[in-house]
Amino acid sequence: MLIERKWKKWMYFYLPMAVFILFTLFPFYWMAVTAFRPDPELYRTWRQPNAAPLWTLEPTLEHVIGLMKTTAFPIWLWNTMLIAIVSTIISLVCGMFAGYALARLRFRGSEFLGTAIFITYLVPQTLLFIPLADIIRDMQLGNTPWALMLTYPTILIPFCTWLLMGYFKTIPKELEECARIDGATRFGAMVRIIFPVAIPGILSAGIFAFTLSWNEFIYALVFMASADQKTVPVGVVSELIRGDIFFWGQLMAGALLGSVPVALVYSFFVEYYVTGLTGSVKG
Amino acid sequence: MANVSIRALNKKYDNGFHAVKDVNLEIHDKEFMVLVGPSGCGKTTTLRMVAGLEEITSGEIRIGERVINDLPPMDRDIAMVFQNYALYPHKTVFGNMAFGLQMRGYSEQEVKKRVKDAADILGIETLLERKPRQLSGGQRQRVAVGRAIVRHPEVFLFDEPLSNLDAKLRVQMRVELKRLHERLETTAIYVTHDQVEAMTLGTRVVVMKDGLVQQVGEPLELYGRPANRFVAGFIGSPAMNFVEVAISGAGDALWAQAEGLRIRVPQQFSSRIQTGTRLTLGVRPEALRLANGSDEHSFATAVDVVEPLGNEILLNFRAGGVPMVARVDPSVRVKAHDNIHFAFDPQRLHFFDAKTEAAI
C-alpha cells in the first residue's frame, strides 16, 4: 500500500514537476552558458569532436567586457532602472488611491469606473502606441526618459488599481472604523492603518509594475531613438544585431545582466509577493 | 454625566430597507444597556449610528447635552469593541492600545501609563510586545477591550464582542466584562443576539425586532412580564410554550380550551379577557409541574423525549396540538412514552392577543 503510494507520488508529482522545471529553466541556462562561451566554441558545429553543446569548456568574460566597452550597455541599464522605478512609483501611488476609492468609497458610478479602468487594461499596447506616439510628439517628449515614465503608467495603473482594490477588499472594514473612532480621519485611517496592512499587496503590485516596465519593448522601441536613451531590451536587440549578424555572446550577456535586477527584486520579496496575490488579512 | 438619549431615530438605506424605525431610548449614566434581537433587527445599525459609522436618516442622538448627529466618530468621545476585534495586525498590543491616545496627542509618558494601567486591569501586561496574530482568541478579545478602556471614553460601545469566542471562554469573558463595568462605571451599550448574554450583562435590556423596539426593561422584568409574544418567546431558554386557546364560560369562571387541554383562566386575568375570543396562552417550561390529580389547571399527556441535563430534566410532549417543553426537578423519574399529568402554575400564565400579539 505504502509502496504503491510512493510510486504514485513519483509518477504524478515529481516527474511532471521535473519536466516543468526543465522546461522553464532551460532557456535561462542556455542564456547563461552562451554568455560565457568563447566565440570559437559558439560557432563550432555539434558534429565536431570535443563539441560540448550543453556546457562550455573554456568559460570567458570577453562578451561581458565587450558589451560594456563597445556598447552603451551601462547607460541602458541606468535608463531602464530609472524609468522602471519612476513609473512604478507613479503607478503605485495612483493605484493605491484609486484602488482604495473603488474598494471602499460609495459614489455614483464607482462600479462603472472600476470596469472602465479594467477595460483600458485590455487594450493591447500594439494598438495603443500609435495614438500615444502622437501625444508624445505633440508634447515634445520623444527621445527623453519622460516619454516612457509617463506612458508606462497607462498600462500599469489599471493593473495596480485592480490588484490593490482586490487586496483592500480583503481587509476588514472594522479596522478602519476602529481607527476612525480612535481619532483618525478617513485619510489618516487609510494612510496609517490600511496601507501598512496592505504592504504585501502593495509590494506585489510594485514588483509586477517594475518587471513590466523593465521588460517593456514596444513603447521603448518607438519613443526612443538615440542609442544613449534606449532601455536594455531595446538596446540589446537593436545594437547587437547588426544587419544579419547576431552577436550571440554579447546578446546573451546583455540579457543575463538585464535580468539580474529583476531576479533580485523577486527573490527579496517573494514571500510578500505570494501572500499579496493569494493571501488575505486576519485581524 | 454620560447619558445617551436616542430620539425618534430612523435609518433607511438607499435600497429602501428601513432598518431602524422610530427608536426612542434613554440610556442613563453608568448604565449597561444591552440591545438584543434576532439578526437583522436593527440593533447593530442603531449602535453604529451612535458610533458615527452609519449616517442617521432622521432623529437625534445626544451624549450628555451634546447632539452628536453630525459629529465624526473621533469627536464623539466613544470607544467601540468589534465582533472580529479589529486589532491592527501590523501593530503590537502596545501599539494597538496606544494608537487612540497617540492620535489625540497625549504625551508619551501618559500613553505608557494609561496602557499599563489598562493592561494590568485586563491581565495582559506580558503580551504588550506581541503582535495580534500571536495571541489566542481570548487574549485578542482582552486587547480589544483594553484598546477601548485606555481612552476613558464617555460611552463604550460593544458590537457582539463575545460571539467569536468558544462557549467556555464566552461565559468567562461575560463575567469579566460585567466586573469591568462595575469597576469603571462607564455608560455602555452592548449589542448581542444571545439572550443569555443580554440577561446576565444588562442593567436594562432592549429587545428589538424588525427595526422596532419591542420592550425595554430590567432582565427579570422582561422575563416575568414580557410585553408581547415575541419578547416572551425570545427571552428564556428553552423558550416559552405557546398554545392557541379559545375562551369560554362566563363571569369569574372563564375557561381556556385547546385540543386535549382545558384550564381555568386565573382570577387576575378575568377582567381583561372576554368569553368567545381566541388568545395565545404562554407558559414557561418551569411553570409546568407534575400534577397531583386534583388541580384545576392540569391535563394529561404522554412524554415524548426526556432530556436529563443533570440540574434539571426537560420533558418534551404534545399538548393543545403543539409541542411543548416542561422543566422539572431532576428527582422526577419519568421515562419516554410515560403517561403523566401536568399542571400549570396559575400565577405564571401569560395571555397574548392572537392578532396584535400584545400581552394581556
XYZ file of C-alpha atoms in Angstrom:
643
model
C 0.000 0.000 0.000
C 2.657 2.426 1.098
C 4.942 1.416 -1.759
C 2.180 1.959 -4.241
C 1.609 5.420 -2.861
C 5.282 6.278 -3.165
C 5.285 5.125 -6.739
C 2.240 7.240 -7.444
C 3.829 10.243 -5.887
C 6.801 9.908 -8.196
C 4.602 9.360 -11.186
C 2.126 12.159 -10.579
C 4.163 14.674 -8.662
C 7.937 14.512 -9.066
C 8.039 13.542 -12.716
C 5.699 16.291 -14.020
C 7.437 18.692 -11.678
C 10.847 17.786 -13.119
C 9.597 18.193 -16.669
C 8.094 21.532 -15.811
C 11.243 22.809 -14.129
C 13.397 21.657 -17.032
C 11.081 23.342 -19.489
C 11.060 26.683 -17.654
C 14.663 26.859 -16.596
C 16.405 25.538 -19.683
C 16.243 28.836 -21.651
C 17.858 30.623 -18.713
C 20.545 28.003 -18.535
C 21.155 28.282 -22.266
C 21.386 32.064 -21.954
C 23.932 31.799 -19.147
C 26.072 29.200 -20.903
C 26.088 31.187 -24.138
C 27.053 34.376 -22.354
C 30.240 32.753 -21.057
C 31.109 30.656 -24.134
C 34.038 31.855 -26.253
C 33.236 32.633 -29.894
C 35.128 29.680 -31.463
C 33.139 27.336 -29.299
C 29.884 29.139 -30.133
C 30.257 28.619 -33.857
C 31.536 25.051 -33.704
C 29.032 22.552 -35.061
C 27.779 19.797 -32.805
C 29.214 17.069 -35.007
C 32.787 18.162 -34.459
C 34.892 16.239 -31.973
C 35.097 17.693 -28.469
C 31.923 19.749 -29.035
C 30.085 20.411 -25.795
C 26.739 21.953 -26.665
C 25.340 21.860 -23.108
C 28.228 23.416 -21.281
C 31.351 25.364 -22.048
C 34.905 24.096 -21.920
C 36.650 27.447 -21.555
C 34.363 29.960 -19.881
C 35.242 33.547 -20.705
C 34.179 37.065 -19.767
C 35.016 38.505 -23.218
C 31.358 39.030 -24.111
C 30.566 40.827 -20.876
C 33.617 43.038 -21.253
C 32.849 43.629 -24.938
C 29.278 44.569 -24.033
C 30.457 47.118 -21.506
C 33.136 48.587 -23.764
C 31.684 48.599 -27.262
C 28.045 49.397 -26.478
C 26.223 51.819 -24.208
C 25.003 48.948 -22.047
C 25.712 50.615 -18.659
C 23.707 53.623 -19.802
C 20.865 51.402 -20.955
C 20.890 49.684 -17.612
C 20.719 53.016 -15.832
C 17.939 54.276 -18.160
C 15.910 51.153 -17.620
C 16.349 51.297 -13.877
C 15.374 54.953 -13.651
C 12.367 54.613 -15.917
C 11.153 51.439 -14.230
C 11.451 52.927 -10.734
C 9.789 56.234 -11.558
C 6.907 54.701 -13.497
C 6.421 52.100 -10.755
C 6.205 54.809 -8.113
C 3.740 56.858 -10.164
C 1.595 53.805 -10.841
C 1.678 52.599 -7.242
C 0.646 55.935 -5.795
C -2.205 56.311 -8.281
C -3.163 52.647 -7.917
C -3.262 52.827 -4.120
C -5.602 55.778 -4.023
C -7.761 54.594 -6.912
C -7.902 51.044 -5.558
C -8.870 52.298 -2.116
C -11.577 54.537 -3.546
C -13.035 51.740 -5.645
C -12.896 49.248 -2.787
C -14.244 51.445 -0.012
C -15.978 54.623 -1.091
C -19.558 54.580 -2.257
C -20.011 57.085 -5.023
C -22.126 57.327 -8.110
C -20.645 55.381 -10.992
C -17.954 53.660 -8.920
C -18.705 50.276 -10.463
C -18.686 51.695 -13.952
C -15.379 53.379 -13.235
C -13.888 50.124 -11.988
C -14.949 48.309 -15.118
C -13.750 51.144 -17.347
C -10.310 51.020 -15.755
C -10.193 47.305 -16.302
C -11.156 47.681 -19.953
C -8.298 50.107 -20.600
C -6.017 47.366 -19.310
C -7.349 45.087 -22.046
C -6.471 47.414 -24.917
C -3.301 45.938 -26.438
C -0.165 48.049 -26.378
C 0.413 47.236 -30.026
C -2.602 49.433 -30.798
C -2.184 51.994 -28.075
C 1.323 53.065 -29.080
C 0.040 54.761 -32.242
C -2.097 57.458 -30.555
C 0.406 57.669 -27.715
C 3.209 58.384 -30.198
C 1.130 61.267 -31.479
C 0.726 62.687 -27.993
C 4.398 62.217 -27.189
C 5.332 64.093 -30.338
C 2.919 66.941 -29.597
C 4.270 67.291 -26.084
C 7.805 67.073 -27.443
C 8.758 64.337 -25.019
C 10.136 61.953 -27.647
C 13.617 60.595 -27.013
C 13.515 61.655 -23.324
C 13.010 59.305 -20.359
C 9.729 61.114 -19.633
C 8.216 59.613 -22.765
C 8.386 56.207 -21.079
C 7.927 57.297 -17.476
C 4.580 58.794 -18.414
C 3.369 56.172 -20.865
C 4.157 53.068 -18.815
C 1.644 54.070 -16.153
C -1.107 53.842 -18.778
C -0.712 50.074 -18.597
C 0.492 49.864 -15.010
C -2.129 51.970 -13.233
C -5.105 49.813 -14.285
C -3.215 46.730 -13.201
C -2.135 48.194 -9.846
C -5.600 49.574 -9.224
C -7.244 46.229 -9.748
C -4.765 44.238 -7.761
C -4.890 46.673 -4.859
C -8.655 47.030 -4.995
C -8.905 43.283 -4.549
C -6.457 43.382 -1.689
C -8.128 46.295 0.094
C -11.435 44.447 -0.090
C -9.966 41.590 1.960
C -9.075 43.964 4.802
C -11.918 44.034 7.321
C -13.856 47.305 7.272
C -13.808 47.344 11.047
C -10.077 48.089 11.124
C -10.740 51.388 9.501
C -13.860 52.113 11.510
C -11.959 51.408 14.668
C -9.187 53.782 13.588
C -11.756 56.477 12.914
C -13.236 56.041 16.362
C -9.702 56.065 17.758
C -9.273 59.542 16.363
C -8.075 59.222 12.779
C -9.725 60.907 9.835
C -10.710 58.782 6.877
C -7.496 59.779 5.131
C -5.498 59.187 8.297
C -7.021 55.743 8.750
C -6.138 54.906 5.159
C -2.534 56.025 5.481
C -1.866 54.778 9.000
C -3.821 51.542 9.047
C -4.927 50.320 5.640
C -1.738 50.975 3.688
C 0.600 49.381 6.258
C -1.690 46.368 6.481
C -1.774 46.152 2.684
C 2.019 46.080 2.315
C 2.066 42.559 0.795
C -0.420 43.684 -1.836
C 1.374 46.953 -2.468
C 4.702 45.180 -2.809
C 3.387 42.633 -5.246
C 1.756 45.361 -7.327
C 5.073 47.211 -7.218
C 7.114 44.183 -8.255
C 4.755 43.464 -11.080
C 4.803 47.056 -12.269
C 8.592 47.117 -12.009
C 9.086 43.961 -14.080
C 6.513 45.030 -16.660
C 8.269 48.338 -17.230
C 11.691 46.696 -17.078
C 10.780 44.292 -19.863
C 8.613 46.649 -21.913
C 9.618 46.711 -25.567
C 7.227 48.424 -27.977
C 6.953 51.857 -26.359
C 10.669 51.912 -25.699
C 11.373 50.994 -29.300
C 9.016 53.605 -30.736
C 9.608 56.535 -28.408
C 13.387 56.303 -28.036
C 15.655 56.939 -30.990
C 19.221 57.669 -29.926
C 21.434 54.912 -28.606
C 22.091 56.632 -25.276
C 18.380 56.857 -24.424
C 17.498 53.226 -25.003
C 16.457 50.679 -22.412
C 18.076 47.281 -22.059
C 15.528 45.187 -24.030
C 15.557 47.582 -26.977
C 19.240 48.429 -26.837
C 20.377 44.825 -26.782
C 18.240 43.881 -29.741
C 18.832 46.971 -31.868
C 22.537 47.424 -31.253
C 23.734 43.829 -31.119
C 22.026 42.553 -34.208
C 23.894 44.357 -36.910
C 22.395 43.610 -40.265
C 22.052 39.863 -40.324
C 24.822 39.229 -37.854
C 23.806 38.187 -34.362
C 26.382 38.853 -31.670
C 25.131 35.910 -29.680
C 27.637 36.095 -26.888
C 27.030 39.783 -26.162
C 23.282 39.440 -26.714
C 23.104 36.735 -24.101
C 25.437 38.571 -21.735
C 23.146 41.615 -22.049
C 20.065 39.502 -21.434
C 21.691 37.867 -18.427
C 22.782 41.139 -16.856
C 19.425 42.671 -17.693
C 17.521 40.003 -15.855
C 19.654 40.082 -12.717
C 17.950 43.141 -11.132
C 14.504 41.650 -11.710
C 15.576 38.341 -10.234
C 16.988 40.153 -7.208
C 13.800 42.118 -6.665
C 11.722 38.953 -6.869
C 13.903 36.936 -4.548
C 13.836 39.621 -1.880
C 10.079 39.972 -1.865
C 8.929 36.545 -2.966
C 7.104 35.793 0.272
C 5.256 39.075 0.237
C 4.544 38.557 -3.420
C 2.830 35.241 -2.870
C 0.712 36.457 0.055
C -0.061 39.594 -1.899
C -1.568 37.620 -4.722
C -3.249 34.888 -2.734
C -3.478 35.812 0.916
C -5.764 37.925 2.983
C -5.567 39.751 6.264
C -6.769 38.365 9.518
C -7.388 40.708 12.404
C -22.606 62.718 33.024
C -22.815 60.482 30.022
C -26.395 59.553 29.498
C -27.239 58.732 25.913
C -30.596 59.709 24.588
C -31.878 58.491 21.294
C -34.974 60.193 19.956
C -37.145 59.110 17.020
C -34.125 57.516 15.386
C -34.624 56.177 11.872
C -32.343 54.517 9.366
C -33.386 53.944 5.795
C -30.867 52.549 3.332
C -30.634 53.666 -0.280
C -32.250 50.428 -1.405
C -35.339 51.322 0.649
C -34.677 48.953 3.535
C -35.964 50.536 6.725
C -33.541 49.104 9.273
C -34.351 51.188 12.349
C -37.827 52.571 12.952
C -38.551 55.395 15.396
C -36.307 54.144 18.146
C -36.519 56.068 21.433
C -34.116 55.148 24.196
C -32.883 56.842 27.336
C -29.651 55.260 28.479
C -28.754 56.512 31.927
C -25.322 57.466 33.144
C -23.245 54.411 34.164
C -25.859 52.063 32.847
C -25.070 48.874 30.952
C -27.696 48.794 28.243
C -27.965 45.690 26.102
C -29.649 45.666 22.714
C -30.778 42.185 21.839
C -32.735 40.684 18.986
C -32.512 38.306 16.052
C -30.185 39.166 13.158
C -31.472 41.977 11.000
C -33.459 43.560 13.820
C -31.579 46.870 13.612
C -29.602 46.576 16.837
C -26.195 46.812 15.216
C -27.338 49.624 12.931
C -28.522 51.567 15.975
C -25.173 51.071 17.662
C -23.299 52.108 14.540
C -25.341 55.273 14.351
C -24.349 56.076 17.909
C -20.730 55.415 16.912
C -20.998 57.653 13.865
C -20.197 54.887 11.409
C -23.634 54.999 9.862
C -25.497 58.100 8.786
C -28.691 58.985 10.600
C -31.727 59.251 8.318
C -33.776 61.136 10.881
C -33.920 61.588 14.624
C -31.456 62.742 17.207
C -28.726 61.205 19.334
C -27.331 63.017 22.360
C -24.476 62.112 24.654
C -24.953 64.187 27.770
C -26.107 67.527 26.448
C -24.304 67.305 23.124
C -26.204 66.451 19.966
C -23.775 64.177 18.128
C -25.731 63.536 14.922
C -23.194 65.154 12.632
C -20.002 64.710 14.618
C -17.343 62.440 13.097
C -16.674 59.270 15.148
C -13.434 60.662 16.583
C -15.177 63.630 18.200
C -17.922 61.677 19.944
C -15.789 60.516 22.871
C -16.766 56.887 22.494
C -14.851 53.648 22.189
C -16.030 50.577 20.370
C -15.209 46.879 20.581
C -15.911 44.974 17.395
C -17.028 41.412 16.877
C -13.887 40.459 14.945
C -11.756 42.511 17.395
C -10.415 44.675 14.533
C -6.931 44.733 16.036
C -4.389 46.456 13.822
C -2.360 43.461 12.610
C 0.804 45.428 11.926
C 0.994 46.939 15.404
C 1.970 45.299 18.672
C -0.504 45.011 21.508
C 1.010 48.154 22.974
C 0.741 49.893 19.611
C -2.870 48.864 19.293
C -3.793 50.177 22.703
C -1.726 53.335 22.339
C -2.975 54.311 18.887
C -6.090 56.154 20.042
C -4.112 58.075 22.647
C -1.334 58.942 20.222
C -3.854 60.205 17.696
C -5.195 62.500 20.378
C -1.774 63.865 21.158
C -1.214 62.539 24.667
C 2.354 62.712 25.934
C 4.433 59.584 25.619
C 4.548 59.211 29.396
C 0.798 59.469 29.751
C 0.290 56.953 26.931
C 2.616 54.470 28.626
C 0.941 54.918 31.965
C -2.560 54.514 30.657
C -1.727 51.470 28.543
C -0.002 49.887 31.518
C -2.973 50.562 33.784
C -5.399 49.087 31.291
C -3.134 46.087 30.702
C -2.984 45.492 34.471
C -6.751 45.548 34.761
C -7.111 43.029 31.944
C -4.122 40.851 32.866
C -2.292 41.316 29.563
C 0.869 43.065 30.846
C 3.060 40.291 29.494
C 1.628 40.469 25.982
C 2.357 44.105 25.210
C 5.185 43.391 22.770
C 3.341 40.711 20.807
C 1.569 41.075 17.514
C -2.149 40.221 17.347
C -1.559 37.082 15.275
C 0.488 35.611 18.138
C -2.475 35.839 20.510
C -5.290 33.428 21.288
C -8.907 34.424 20.764
C -9.438 35.317 24.406
C -6.267 37.400 24.527
C -7.260 39.295 21.389
C -10.594 39.981 22.972
C -8.877 41.445 26.017
C -6.655 43.622 23.876
C -9.706 44.900 22.005
C -11.343 45.771 25.314
C -8.092 47.296 26.540
C -7.882 49.496 23.481
C -11.326 50.798 24.349
C -10.728 51.473 28.029
C -7.377 53.300 27.776
C -9.112 56.336 26.400
C -11.540 56.701 29.313
C -14.367 57.482 26.896
C -17.798 58.661 27.947
C -19.521 55.693 26.358
C -18.421 52.161 25.493
C -19.987 50.502 22.501
C -19.806 46.731 22.136
C -20.819 45.030 18.913
C -21.268 41.314 19.692
C -17.788 41.192 21.219
C -18.065 37.650 22.527
C -19.545 35.799 19.590
C -16.179 34.810 18.098
C -15.134 33.034 21.307
C -15.787 29.413 22.197
C -18.572 28.687 24.658
C -16.450 28.290 27.764
C -14.406 31.422 27.162
C -17.550 33.356 26.387
C -19.005 32.617 29.805
C -15.737 33.649 31.447
C -15.396 36.884 29.476
C -19.027 37.698 30.179
C -18.335 37.754 33.880
C -15.148 39.757 33.340
C -16.956 42.353 31.297
C -19.546 42.748 33.999
C -16.857 43.107 36.644
C -15.034 45.610 34.452
C -18.151 47.674 34.037
C -18.719 47.760 37.744
C -15.175 48.922 38.236
C -15.066 51.566 35.517
C -18.636 52.798 35.877
C -18.818 53.958 32.272
C -22.039 54.036 30.313
C -22.074 51.066 27.948
C -24.216 49.996 25.032
C -23.849 46.354 24.166
C -25.295 44.570 21.151
C -25.817 40.822 21.113
C -28.117 38.224 19.616
C -27.612 35.975 22.616
C -30.377 36.429 25.157
C -28.332 34.818 27.930
C -25.615 37.423 27.437
C -28.247 40.126 27.419
C -29.804 38.926 30.661
C -26.530 38.452 32.519
C -24.838 41.677 31.444
C -27.578 44.221 31.129
C -28.641 46.676 33.755
C -31.517 47.057 31.355
C -32.227 45.222 28.129
C -33.801 46.445 24.914
C -35.455 43.774 22.791
C -35.685 44.705 19.125
C -37.326 43.116 16.118
C -37.655 44.360 12.534
C -36.210 47.745 13.466
C -38.736 48.337 16.237
C -38.160 48.370 19.972
C -40.345 45.653 21.474
C -39.663 46.228 25.135
C -37.185 47.967 27.398
C -36.705 46.772 30.933
C -34.596 45.104 33.551
C -33.775 41.469 32.782
C -36.203 39.956 35.269
C -38.935 42.314 34.226
C -38.574 41.138 30.623
C -38.646 37.575 31.800
C -41.543 37.916 34.197
C -43.721 40.369 32.337
C -42.965 40.257 28.615
C -44.809 42.958 26.684
C -45.676 40.741 23.780
C -45.378 37.287 22.373
C -42.088 37.995 20.613
C -40.302 39.088 23.791
C -41.830 36.172 25.676
C -40.518 33.719 23.118
C -37.124 35.366 22.684
C -36.130 35.659 26.328
C -35.639 32.392 28.180
C -34.268 29.020 27.192
C -35.947 26.656 26.494
C -38.408 29.147 25.035
C -41.870 29.770 26.395
C -44.559 27.344 25.193
C -47.405 28.858 23.208
C -50.862 27.354 22.605
C -53.782 28.848 20.737
C -56.797 28.708 23.053
C -60.496 29.555 22.829
C -62.108 31.299 25.813
C -65.461 30.059 27.052
C -67.568 30.362 30.187
C -68.809 33.487 31.939
C -68.027 35.840 34.819
C -65.289 34.564 37.061
C -65.396 31.094 35.608
C -63.601 31.512 32.313
C -62.006 28.520 30.680
C -59.230 28.401 28.131
C -59.533 25.455 25.821
C -57.437 23.785 23.214
C -57.262 20.240 21.894
C -56.910 17.973 24.937
C -56.401 20.940 27.227
C -58.869 22.791 29.422
C -57.720 25.105 32.150
C -59.322 27.720 34.268
C -58.310 31.330 33.490
C -56.718 32.709 36.671
C -58.565 35.440 38.564
C -56.170 38.256 37.703
C -56.987 37.973 34.002
C -60.757 37.639 34.202
C -61.444 41.373 33.936
C -59.339 41.715 30.794
C -60.405 38.590 28.942
C -63.741 38.166 27.232
C -65.520 34.946 26.556
C -65.662 33.799 22.960
C -62.292 35.255 21.984
C -59.248 33.380 20.786
C -55.965 34.046 22.554
C -52.449 32.678 22.766
C -51.596 31.091 26.068
C -47.941 31.305 27.043
C -46.378 29.186 29.704
C -42.716 28.926 30.639
C -41.233 25.427 30.918
C -40.676 25.884 34.646
C -44.302 26.961 35.182
C -45.285 23.363 34.425
C -45.097 20.722 37.112
C -46.293 17.190 37.599
C -49.896 17.260 38.800
C -51.151 15.535 41.922
C -54.607 14.833 40.483
C -56.883 17.485 41.971
C -55.557 20.507 40.050
C -57.867 22.813 38.171
C -55.102 23.614 35.701
C -53.959 20.130 34.839
C -54.015 17.999 31.738
C -52.884 14.538 30.698
C -50.300 13.795 28.043
C -47.583 11.341 27.006
C -43.918 12.314 27.316
C -42.176 12.229 24.004
C -38.476 12.830 24.719
C -36.688 13.115 28.059
C -33.587 15.330 28.283
C -31.816 14.740 31.601
C -29.461 17.725 31.961
C -28.318 16.990 35.492
C -29.532 20.022 37.380
C -32.921 19.698 35.709
C -34.852 17.468 33.361
C -36.564 18.715 30.221
C -39.681 16.799 29.234
C -40.913 17.168 25.670
C -44.548 16.354 24.941
C -47.503 17.491 22.871
C -50.444 19.401 24.298
C -53.129 21.526 22.681
C -51.887 20.324 19.312
C -48.377 21.785 19.676
C -45.037 20.508 21.006
C -44.217 21.780 24.494
C -41.354 21.566 26.955
C -41.506 21.313 30.728
C -38.605 21.840 33.083
C -38.816 19.638 36.137
C -36.746 18.690 39.118
C -34.013 16.080 38.446
C -35.515 13.846 41.131
C -38.552 13.230 38.951
C -38.480 9.736 37.475
C -40.095 9.812 34.049
C -39.363 7.656 31.038
C -40.191 8.408 27.434
C -43.787 7.447 26.478
C -44.971 7.558 30.099
C -48.459 8.966 30.500
C -48.446 11.749 33.048
C -50.449 14.710 34.290
C -49.024 18.200 34.106
C -50.342 21.209 35.978
C -49.823 24.914 35.215
C -48.788 27.333 37.868
C -51.753 29.756 37.562
C -49.671 32.704 38.766
C -47.256 32.287 35.902
C -49.518 32.059 32.910
C -49.343 34.639 30.110
C -52.061 35.521 27.639
C -51.389 37.271 24.363
C -53.778 38.768 21.879
C -53.901 36.388 18.903
C -53.728 39.249 16.392
C -51.614 42.035 17.914
C -49.550 39.571 19.982
C -49.516 42.116 22.813
C -49.614 40.763 26.360
C -52.949 40.906 28.162
